[in-house]
């Protein structure tokens, strides 16, 4: 039996905005839990609010961490958070470092998302468009939670949006700075308050003409559209998060040829893969294992 990724502490995969565990045959972390488990890892996917602020989601995550520790007998866990899940994981580690051995940010907006900034600008606070958009997206989040059997989870789409903007994340970072780089584009401290911090992410590379059959992937096309609205990291973003904005702790790599959804393995089936996201997760688990985590 392969136990190359059998980490000392269990791994929790933390989903981002509008995330879920499983809906029928569909998984948010597509094939990732299975790939890790086949390499010996103990893996859990906690279900937290599909849309809410980082602190609310973080408190929900802490409840799951305590539950996993009780269930497995482990003293701590390794957190791997995608997108807003990275901020959720950071909150848990900052407020309860005795329960968290490591935090890994995958495509995390650790310095804010320019895509969120543009959406926030499009909806003026207190106006009818903002109210309608907030109500619709909150209702969608509630629907996601309901069909996964977690209708009790609170949802608030506008709080989620505000928490992902550059302004919102800047305020968050003042309270929870662990692992942040001192200079833009640099690396942060790998080890803070007995917690290890890592990050990796991707960027959209090449022109639309170079995409071949990937042009038929609506998710990739959506990422390209969102990425076109970036004004700071115009050339290096994954459609939702800029390359340097994703940096946290020890940066493994931040320019994989992957868009924001590719990093959770949501690839068009006809697309030629130059980087396999499943391999990235398994290799990272091996790194954690080698660290004694």
CSV table of N, CA and C in Angstrom, one decimal, residues 40-166:
chain,number,residue,atom,x,y,z
A,40,UNK,N,-2.1,7.4,1.0
A,40,UNK,CA,-1.9,7.2,2.4
A,40,UNK,C,-2.4,8.3,3.3
A,41,UNK,N,-2.9,9.4,2.8
A,41,UNK,CA,-3.2,10.5,3.7
A,41,UNK,C,-4.6,10.3,4.2
A,42,UNK,N,-4.8,10.8,5.4
A,42,UNK,CA,-6.2,10.9,6.0
A,42,UNK,C,-6.7,12.2,5.7
A,43,UNK,N,-7.8,12.3,4.9
A,43,UNK,CA,-8.3,13.5,4.4
A,43,UNK,C,-9.8,13.8,4.7
A,44,UNK,N,-10.1,15.0,5.1
A,44,UNK,CA,-11.4,15.4,5.4
A,44,UNK,C,-11.7,16.7,4.7
A,45,UNK,N,-13.0,16.9,4.3
A,45,UNK,CA,-13.5,18.1,3.7
A,45,UNK,C,-14.6,18.7,4.5
A,46,UNK,N,-14.2,19.6,5.4
A,46,UNK,CA,-15.3,20.2,6.2
A,46,UNK,C,-16.2,21.1,5.4
A,47,UNK,N,-17.5,21.1,5.8
A,47,UNK,CA,-18.5,21.9,5.1
A,47,UNK,C,-18.7,23.1,6.0
A,48,UNK,N,-18.4,24.3,5.4
A,48,UNK,CA,-18.6,25.6,6.1
A,48,UNK,C,-19.5,26.4,5.1
A,49,UNK,N,-19.9,27.6,5.6
A,49,UNK,CA,-20.8,28.5,4.8
A,49,UNK,C,-20.2,28.7,3.4
A,50,UNK,N,-21.1,28.5,2.4
A,50,UNK,CA,-20.7,28.7,1.0
A,50,UNK,C,-20.3,30.2,0.8
A,51,UNK,N,-21.0,31.1,1.5
A,51,UNK,CA,-20.7,32.5,1.4
A,51,UNK,C,-20.9,33.2,2.7
A,52,UNK,N,-19.8,33.7,3.3
A,52,UNK,CA,-19.8,34.5,4.5
A,52,UNK,C,-18.4,35.1,4.7
A,53,UNK,N,-18.2,35.9,5.8
A,53,UNK,CA,-16.9,36.5,6.0
A,53,UNK,C,-15.9,35.5,6.5
A,54,UNK,N,-14.7,35.9,6.5
A,54,UNK,CA,-13.6,34.9,6.9
A,54,UNK,C,-13.7,34.5,8.3
A,55,UNK,N,-14.1,35.4,9.2
A,55,UNK,CA,-14.1,35.0,10.7
A,55,UNK,C,-15.3,34.0,10.9
A,56,UNK,N,-16.4,34.2,10.3
A,56,UNK,CA,-17.5,33.3,10.5
A,56,UNK,C,-17.2,31.9,10.0
A,57,UNK,N,-16.6,31.9,8.8
A,57,UNK,CA,-16.2,30.6,8.2
A,57,UNK,C,-15.1,30.0,9.1
A,58,UNK,N,-14.2,30.8,9.6
A,58,UNK,CA,-13.1,30.3,10.4
A,58,UNK,C,-13.5,29.7,11.7
A,59,UNK,N,-14.6,30.2,12.3
A,59,UNK,CA,-15.1,29.6,13.5
A,59,UNK,C,-15.8,28.3,13.2
A,60,UNK,N,-16.4,28.2,12.1
A,60,UNK,CA,-17.0,27.0,11.7
A,60,UNK,C,-15.9,25.9,11.4
A,61,UNK,N,-14.8,26.4,10.8
A,61,UNK,CA,-13.7,25.4,10.5
A,61,UNK,C,-13.1,24.9,11.9
A,62,UNK,N,-13.0,25.8,12.8
A,62,UNK,CA,-12.5,25.4,14.1
A,62,UNK,C,-13.3,24.3,14.8
A,63,UNK,N,-14.6,24.4,14.6
A,63,UNK,CA,-15.5,23.3,15.1
A,63,UNK,C,-15.2,22.0,14.4
A,64,UNK,N,-15.0,22.0,13.1
A,64,UNK,CA,-14.6,20.8,12.4
A,64,UNK,C,-13.3,20.2,12.8
A,65,UNK,N,-12.3,21.1,13.0
A,65,UNK,CA,-11.0,20.7,13.4
A,65,UNK,C,-11.1,19.9,14.7
A,66,UNK,N,-11.8,20.5,15.7
A,66,UNK,CA,-11.9,19.8,17.0
A,66,UNK,C,-12.6,18.4,16.8
A,67,UNK,N,-13.6,18.4,15.9
A,67,UNK,CA,-14.3,17.1,15.7
A,67,UNK,C,-13.4,16.1,15.1
A,68,UNK,N,-12.5,16.5,14.1
A,68,UNK,CA,-11.6,15.6,13.5
A,68,UNK,C,-10.5,15.1,14.5
A,69,UNK,N,-10.1,16.0,15.3
A,69,UNK,CA,-9.1,15.6,16.3
A,69,UNK,C,-9.7,14.6,17.3
A,70,UNK,N,-10.9,14.8,17.7
A,70,UNK,CA,-11.6,13.8,18.6
A,70,UNK,C,-11.8,12.5,17.9
A,71,UNK,N,-12.2,12.6,16.6
A,71,UNK,CA,-12.4,11.3,15.8
A,71,UNK,C,-11.2,10.5,15.6
A,72,UNK,N,-10.1,11.2,15.3
A,72,UNK,CA,-8.8,10.5,14.9
A,72,UNK,C,-7.8,10.4,16.0
A,73,UNK,N,-8.0,11.1,17.1
A,73,UNK,CA,-7.0,11.1,18.1
A,73,UNK,C,-5.8,12.0,17.9
A,74,UNK,N,-5.9,12.7,16.8
A,74,UNK,CA,-4.8,13.6,16.4
A,74,UNK,C,-4.9,14.9,17.3
A,75,UNK,N,-3.7,15.5,17.6
A,75,UNK,CA,-3.7,16.7,18.3
A,75,UNK,C,-3.9,17.9,17.5
A,76,UNK,N,-3.5,17.8,16.2
A,76,UNK,CA,-3.5,19.0,15.3
A,76,UNK,C,-3.9,18.5,13.9
A,77,UNK,N,-4.1,19.4,13.0
A,77,UNK,CA,-4.4,19.1,11.6
A,77,UNK,C,-3.6,20.0,10.6
A,78,UNK,N,-3.5,19.5,9.4
A,78,UNK,CA,-2.9,20.3,8.3
A,78,UNK,C,-4.0,20.9,7.5
A,79,UNK,N,-4.0,22.2,7.3
A,79,UNK,CA,-5.1,22.8,6.5
A,79,UNK,C,-4.6,23.2,5.1
A,80,UNK,N,-5.3,22.8,4.1
A,80,UNK,CA,-5.1,23.3,2.7
A,80,UNK,C,-6.3,24.0,2.2
A,81,UNK,N,-6.2,25.3,2.0
A,81,UNK,CA,-7.4,26.1,1.7
A,81,UNK,C,-7.3,26.7,0.3
A,82,UNK,N,-8.3,26.5,-0.5
A,82,UNK,CA,-8.4,27.1,-1.8
A,82,UNK,C,-9.2,28.4,-1.8
A,83,UNK,N,-8.6,29.4,-2.5
A,83,UNK,CA,-9.3,30.7,-2.6
A,83,UNK,C,-9.6,31.2,-1.2
A,84,UNK,N,-10.9,31.6,-1.0
A,84,UNK,CA,-11.2,32.1,0.3
A,84,UNK,C,-10.9,31.1,1.5
A,85,UNK,N,-10.9,29.9,1.1
A,85,UNK,CA,-10.5,28.8,2.1
A,85,UNK,C,-9.2,29.1,2.7
A,86,UNK,N,-8.3,29.7,2.0
A,86,UNK,CA,-7.0,30.1,2.5
A,86,UNK,C,-7.1,31.1,3.7
A,87,UNK,N,-7.9,32.1,3.5
A,87,UNK,CA,-8.2,33.1,4.5
A,87,UNK,C,-8.9,32.4,5.7
A,88,UNK,N,-9.8,31.5,5.5
A,88,UNK,CA,-10.5,30.8,6.5
A,88,UNK,C,-9.5,30.0,7.3
A,89,UNK,N,-8.6,29.3,6.6
A,89,UNK,CA,-7.5,28.5,7.3
A,89,UNK,C,-6.6,29.4,8.1
A,90,UNK,N,-6.2,30.5,7.6
A,90,UNK,CA,-5.3,31.4,8.3
A,90,UNK,C,-6.0,31.9,9.6
A,91,UNK,N,-7.3,32.2,9.6
A,91,UNK,CA,-8.0,32.6,10.8
A,91,UNK,C,-7.9,31.5,11.8
A,92,UNK,N,-8.2,30.3,11.4
A,92,UNK,CA,-8.1,29.2,12.4
A,92,UNK,C,-6.7,29.0,13.0
A,93,UNK,N,-5.7,29.1,12.2
A,93,UNK,CA,-4.3,29.0,12.6
A,93,UNK,C,-3.9,30.1,13.6
A,94,UNK,N,-4.4,31.3,13.2
A,94,UNK,CA,-4.0,32.5,14.0
A,94,UNK,C,-4.6,32.5,15.4
A,95,UNK,N,-5.9,32.0,15.4
A,95,UNK,CA,-6.6,32.0,16.7
A,95,UNK,C,-6.5,30.8,17.5
A,96,UNK,N,-6.1,29.7,16.9
A,96,UNK,CA,-5.9,28.4,17.6
A,96,UNK,C,-4.7,27.6,17.1
A,97,UNK,N,-3.5,28.2,17.2
A,97,UNK,CA,-2.3,27.6,16.6
A,97,UNK,C,-2.0,26.2,17.2
A,98,UNK,N,-2.5,25.9,18.4
A,98,UNK,CA,-2.3,24.6,19.0
A,98,UNK,C,-3.1,23.5,18.3
A,99,UNK,N,-4.0,23.9,17.5
A,99,UNK,CA,-4.8,22.9,16.7
A,99,UNK,C,-4.4,22.7,15.3
A,100,UNK,N,-3.5,23.6,14.8
A,100,UNK,CA,-3.1,23.6,13.4
A,100,UNK,C,-1.6,23.5,13.3
A,101,UNK,N,-1.2,22.5,12.5
A,101,UNK,CA,0.2,22.2,12.3
A,101,UNK,C,0.7,23.0,11.1
A,102,UNK,N,-0.1,23.1,10.1
A,102,UNK,CA,0.3,23.9,8.9
A,102,UNK,C,-0.9,24.5,8.1
A,103,UNK,N,-0.6,25.5,7.4
A,103,UNK,CA,-1.6,26.2,6.5
A,103,UNK,C,-1.0,26.2,5.1
A,104,UNK,N,-1.7,25.7,4.2
A,104,UNK,CA,-1.3,25.9,2.8
A,104,UNK,C,-2.3,26.6,2.0
A,105,UNK,N,-1.9,27.7,1.4
A,105,UNK,CA,-2.8,28.5,0.6
A,105,UNK,C,-2.7,28.1,-0.9
A,106,UNK,N,-3.8,27.7,-1.5
A,106,UNK,CA,-3.8,27.4,-2.9
A,106,UNK,C,-4.7,28.4,-3.6
A,107,UNK,N,-4.1,29.3,-4.4
A,107,UNK,CA,-4.8,30.4,-5.1
A,107,UNK,C,-5.5,31.2,-4.1
A,108,UNK,N,-4.9,31.5,-3.0
A,108,UNK,CA,-5.6,32.3,-2.0
A,108,UNK,C,-5.4,33.8,-2.2
A,109,UNK,N,-6.4,34.6,-2.0
A,109,UNK,CA,-6.3,36.1,-2.1
A,109,UNK,C,-5.7,36.7,-0.9
A,110,UNK,N,-4.5,36.4,-0.6
A,110,UNK,CA,-3.9,36.8,0.7
A,110,UNK,C,-3.6,38.3,0.8
A,111,UNK,N,-3.7,38.9,-0.3
A,111,UNK,CA,-3.6,40.4,-0.3
A,111,UNK,C,-4.8,41.0,-1.0
A,112,UNK,N,-5.9,40.3,-1.1
A,112,UNK,CA,-7.1,40.8,-1.8
A,112,UNK,C,-7.2,40.3,-3.2
A,113,UNK,N,-8.4,40.4,-3.7
A,113,UNK,CA,-8.7,39.9,-5.1
A,113,UNK,C,-9.2,41.1,-5.9
A,114,UNK,N,-8.5,41.4,-7.0
A,114,UNK,CA,-8.9,42.5,-7.9
A,114,UNK,C,-10.2,42.2,-8.5
A,115,UNK,N,-10.5,40.9,-8.7
A,115,UNK,CA,-11.9,40.6,-9.3
A,115,UNK,C,-12.9,41.0,-8.3
A,116,UNK,N,-12.7,40.8,-7.0
A,116,UNK,CA,-13.7,41.2,-5.9
A,116,UNK,C,-13.8,42.7,-5.9
A,117,UNK,N,-12.6,43.4,-6.1
A,117,UNK,CA,-12.6,44.9,-6.1
A,117,UNK,C,-13.6,45.4,-7.2
A,118,UNK,N,-13.4,44.8,-8.4
A,118,UNK,CA,-14.3,45.2,-9.5
A,118,UNK,C,-15.7,45.0,-9.3
A,119,UNK,N,-16.1,43.8,-8.7
A,119,UNK,CA,-17.5,43.5,-8.4
A,119,UNK,C,-18.0,44.4,-7.3
A,120,UNK,N,-17.2,44.7,-6.3
A,120,UNK,CA,-17.6,45.6,-5.3
A,120,UNK,C,-17.9,47.0,-5.8
A,121,UNK,N,-17.1,47.5,-6.8
A,121,UNK,CA,-17.3,48.8,-7.4
A,121,UNK,C,-18.6,48.8,-8.3
A,122,UNK,N,-18.9,47.7,-8.8
A,122,UNK,CA,-20.1,47.6,-9.6
A,122,UNK,C,-21.4,47.7,-8.9
A,123,UNK,N,-21.4,47.4,-7.6
A,123,UNK,CA,-22.6,47.5,-6.7
A,123,UNK,C,-22.4,48.5,-5.6
A,124,UNK,N,-22.9,49.7,-5.8
A,124,UNK,CA,-22.8,50.8,-4.8
A,124,UNK,C,-23.6,50.4,-3.6
A,125,UNK,N,-22.9,50.5,-2.4
A,125,UNK,CA,-23.6,50.1,-1.2
A,125,UNK,C,-24.9,50.8,-0.9
A,126,UNK,N,-25.9,50.1,-0.6
A,126,UNK,CA,-27.2,50.7,-0.3
A,126,UNK,C,-28.1,50.9,-1.5
A,127,UNK,N,-27.6,50.6,-2.7
A,127,UNK,CA,-28.5,50.8,-3.9
A,127,UNK,C,-29.3,49.5,-4.2
A,128,UNK,N,-30.3,49.7,-5.0
A,128,UNK,CA,-31.1,48.5,-5.4
A,128,UNK,C,-30.3,47.4,-6.1
A,129,UNK,N,-29.4,47.7,-7.0
A,129,UNK,CA,-28.6,46.6,-7.7
A,129,UNK,C,-27.8,45.8,-6.6
A,130,UNK,N,-27.2,46.5,-5.7
A,130,UNK,CA,-26.5,45.8,-4.6
A,130,UNK,C,-27.4,44.9,-3.8
A,131,UNK,N,-28.6,45.4,-3.5
A,131,UNK,CA,-29.6,44.6,-2.7
A,131,UNK,C,-30.0,43.4,-3.4
A,132,UNK,N,-30.3,43.6,-4.7
A,132,UNK,CA,-30.8,42.5,-5.5
A,132,UNK,C,-29.7,41.4,-5.7
A,133,UNK,N,-28.5,41.9,-6.0
A,133,UNK,CA,-27.4,41.0,-6.2
A,133,UNK,C,-27.1,40.2,-4.9
A,134,UNK,N,-27.1,40.9,-3.8
A,134,UNK,CA,-26.8,40.3,-2.5
A,134,UNK,C,-27.8,39.2,-2.2
A,135,UNK,N,-29.1,39.6,-2.4
A,135,UNK,CA,-30.2,38.6,-2.1
A,135,UNK,C,-30.1,37.4,-3.0
A,136,UNK,N,-29.8,37.6,-4.3
A,136,UNK,CA,-29.7,36.4,-5.2
A,136,UNK,C,-28.5,35.5,-4.9
A,137,UNK,N,-27.4,36.1,-4.6
A,137,UNK,CA,-26.2,35.3,-4.4
A,137,UNK,C,-26.3,34.6,-3.0
A,138,UNK,N,-26.9,35.3,-2.0
A,138,UNK,CA,-27.1,34.7,-0.7
A,138,UNK,C,-28.1,33.5,-0.9
A,139,UNK,N,-29.1,33.7,-1.7
A,139,UNK,CA,-30.1,32.6,-1.9
A,139,UNK,C,-29.4,31.4,-2.6
A,140,UNK,N,-28.5,31.7,-3.5
A,140,UNK,CA,-27.8,30.6,-4.2
A,140,UNK,C,-26.9,29.9,-3.2
A,141,UNK,N,-26.2,30.6,-2.3
A,141,UNK,CA,-25.4,30.0,-1.3
A,141,UNK,C,-26.2,29.1,-0.4
A,142,UNK,N,-27.4,29.6,0.0
A,142,UNK,CA,-28.3,28.8,0.9
A,142,UNK,C,-28.8,27.5,0.2
A,143,UNK,N,-29.0,27.7,-1.2
A,143,UNK,CA,-29.4,26.5,-2.0
A,143,UNK,C,-28.3,25.5,-2.0
A,144,UNK,N,-27.1,25.9,-2.2
A,144,UNK,CA,-25.9,25.0,-2.2
A,144,UNK,C,-25.8,24.2,-0.8
A,145,UNK,N,-26.0,25.0,0.3
A,145,UNK,CA,-25.9,24.3,1.6
A,145,UNK,C,-27.1,23.4,1.8
A,146,UNK,N,-28.2,23.7,1.3
A,146,UNK,CA,-29.4,22.9,1.5
A,146,UNK,C,-29.3,21.6,0.8
A,147,UNK,N,-28.8,21.6,-0.4
A,147,UNK,CA,-28.8,20.3,-1.2
A,147,UNK,C,-27.6,19.5,-0.8
A,148,UNK,N,-26.7,20.0,0.0
A,148,UNK,CA,-25.6,19.2,0.6
A,148,UNK,C,-26.0,18.8,2.0
A,149,UNK,N,-27.2,19.1,2.5
A,149,UNK,CA,-27.6,18.7,3.8
A,149,UNK,C,-27.1,19.6,4.9
A,150,UNK,N,-26.8,20.8,4.6
A,150,UNK,CA,-26.2,21.8,5.7
A,150,UNK,C,-27.0,23.1,5.6
A,151,UNK,N,-28.3,23.0,5.6
A,151,UNK,CA,-29.1,24.2,5.5
A,151,UNK,C,-29.0,25.1,6.7
A,152,UNK,N,-28.4,24.6,7.8
A,152,UNK,CA,-28.3,25.4,9.0
A,152,UNK,C,-27.2,26.5,8.9
A,153,UNK,N,-26.3,26.3,8.0
A,153,UNK,CA,-25.2,27.2,7.9
A,153,UNK,C,-25.6,28.6,7.5
A,154,UNK,N,-25.2,29.7,8.1
A,154,UNK,CA,-25.5,31.1,7.8
A,154,UNK,C,-24.8,31.5,6.5
A,155,UNK,N,-25.5,32.2,5.6
A,155,UNK,CA,-25.0,32.7,4.4
A,155,UNK,C,-25.1,34.2,4.3
A,156,UNK,N,-24.1,34.9,3.8
A,156,UNK,CA,-24.2,36.3,3.6
A,156,UNK,C,-23.2,36.7,2.4
A,157,UNK,N,-23.7,36.8,1.2
A,157,UNK,CA,-22.8,36.9,0.1
A,157,UNK,C,-22.1,38.3,0.1
A,158,UNK,N,-22.8,39.4,0.5
A,158,UNK,CA,-22.1,40.6,0.5
A,158,UNK,C,-21.0,40.7,1.5
A,159,UNK,N,-21.1,40.1,2.6
A,159,UNK,CA,-20.0,40.0,3.6
A,159,UNK,C,-18.9,39.2,3.0
A,160,UNK,N,-19.2,38.2,2.3
A,160,UNK,CA,-18.1,37.4,1.6
A,160,UNK,C,-17.4,38.2,0.6
A,161,UNK,N,-18.1,39.0,-0.2
A,161,UNK,CA,-17.5,39.8,-1.2
A,161,UNK,C,-16.6,40.9,-0.5
A,162,UNK,N,-17.1,41.5,0.5
A,162,UNK,CA,-16.3,42.6,1.2
A,162,UNK,C,-15.1,42.0,1.8
A,163,UNK,N,-15.2,40.7,2.3
A,163,UNK,CA,-14.0,40.1,2.9
A,163,UNK,C,-12.9,39.7,1.9
A,164,UNK,N,-13.3,39.7,0.6
A,164,UNK,CA,-12.3,39.3,-0.4
A,164,UNK,C,-11.7,40.5,-1.2
A,165,UNK,N,-12.2,41.7,-1.0
A,165,UNK,CA,-11.7,42.9,-1.6
A,165,UNK,C,-10.3,43.2,-1.0
A,166,UNK,N,-9.5,44.0,-1.7
A,166,UNK,CA,-8.2,44.4,-1.2
A,166,UNK,C,-8.4,45.2,0.1
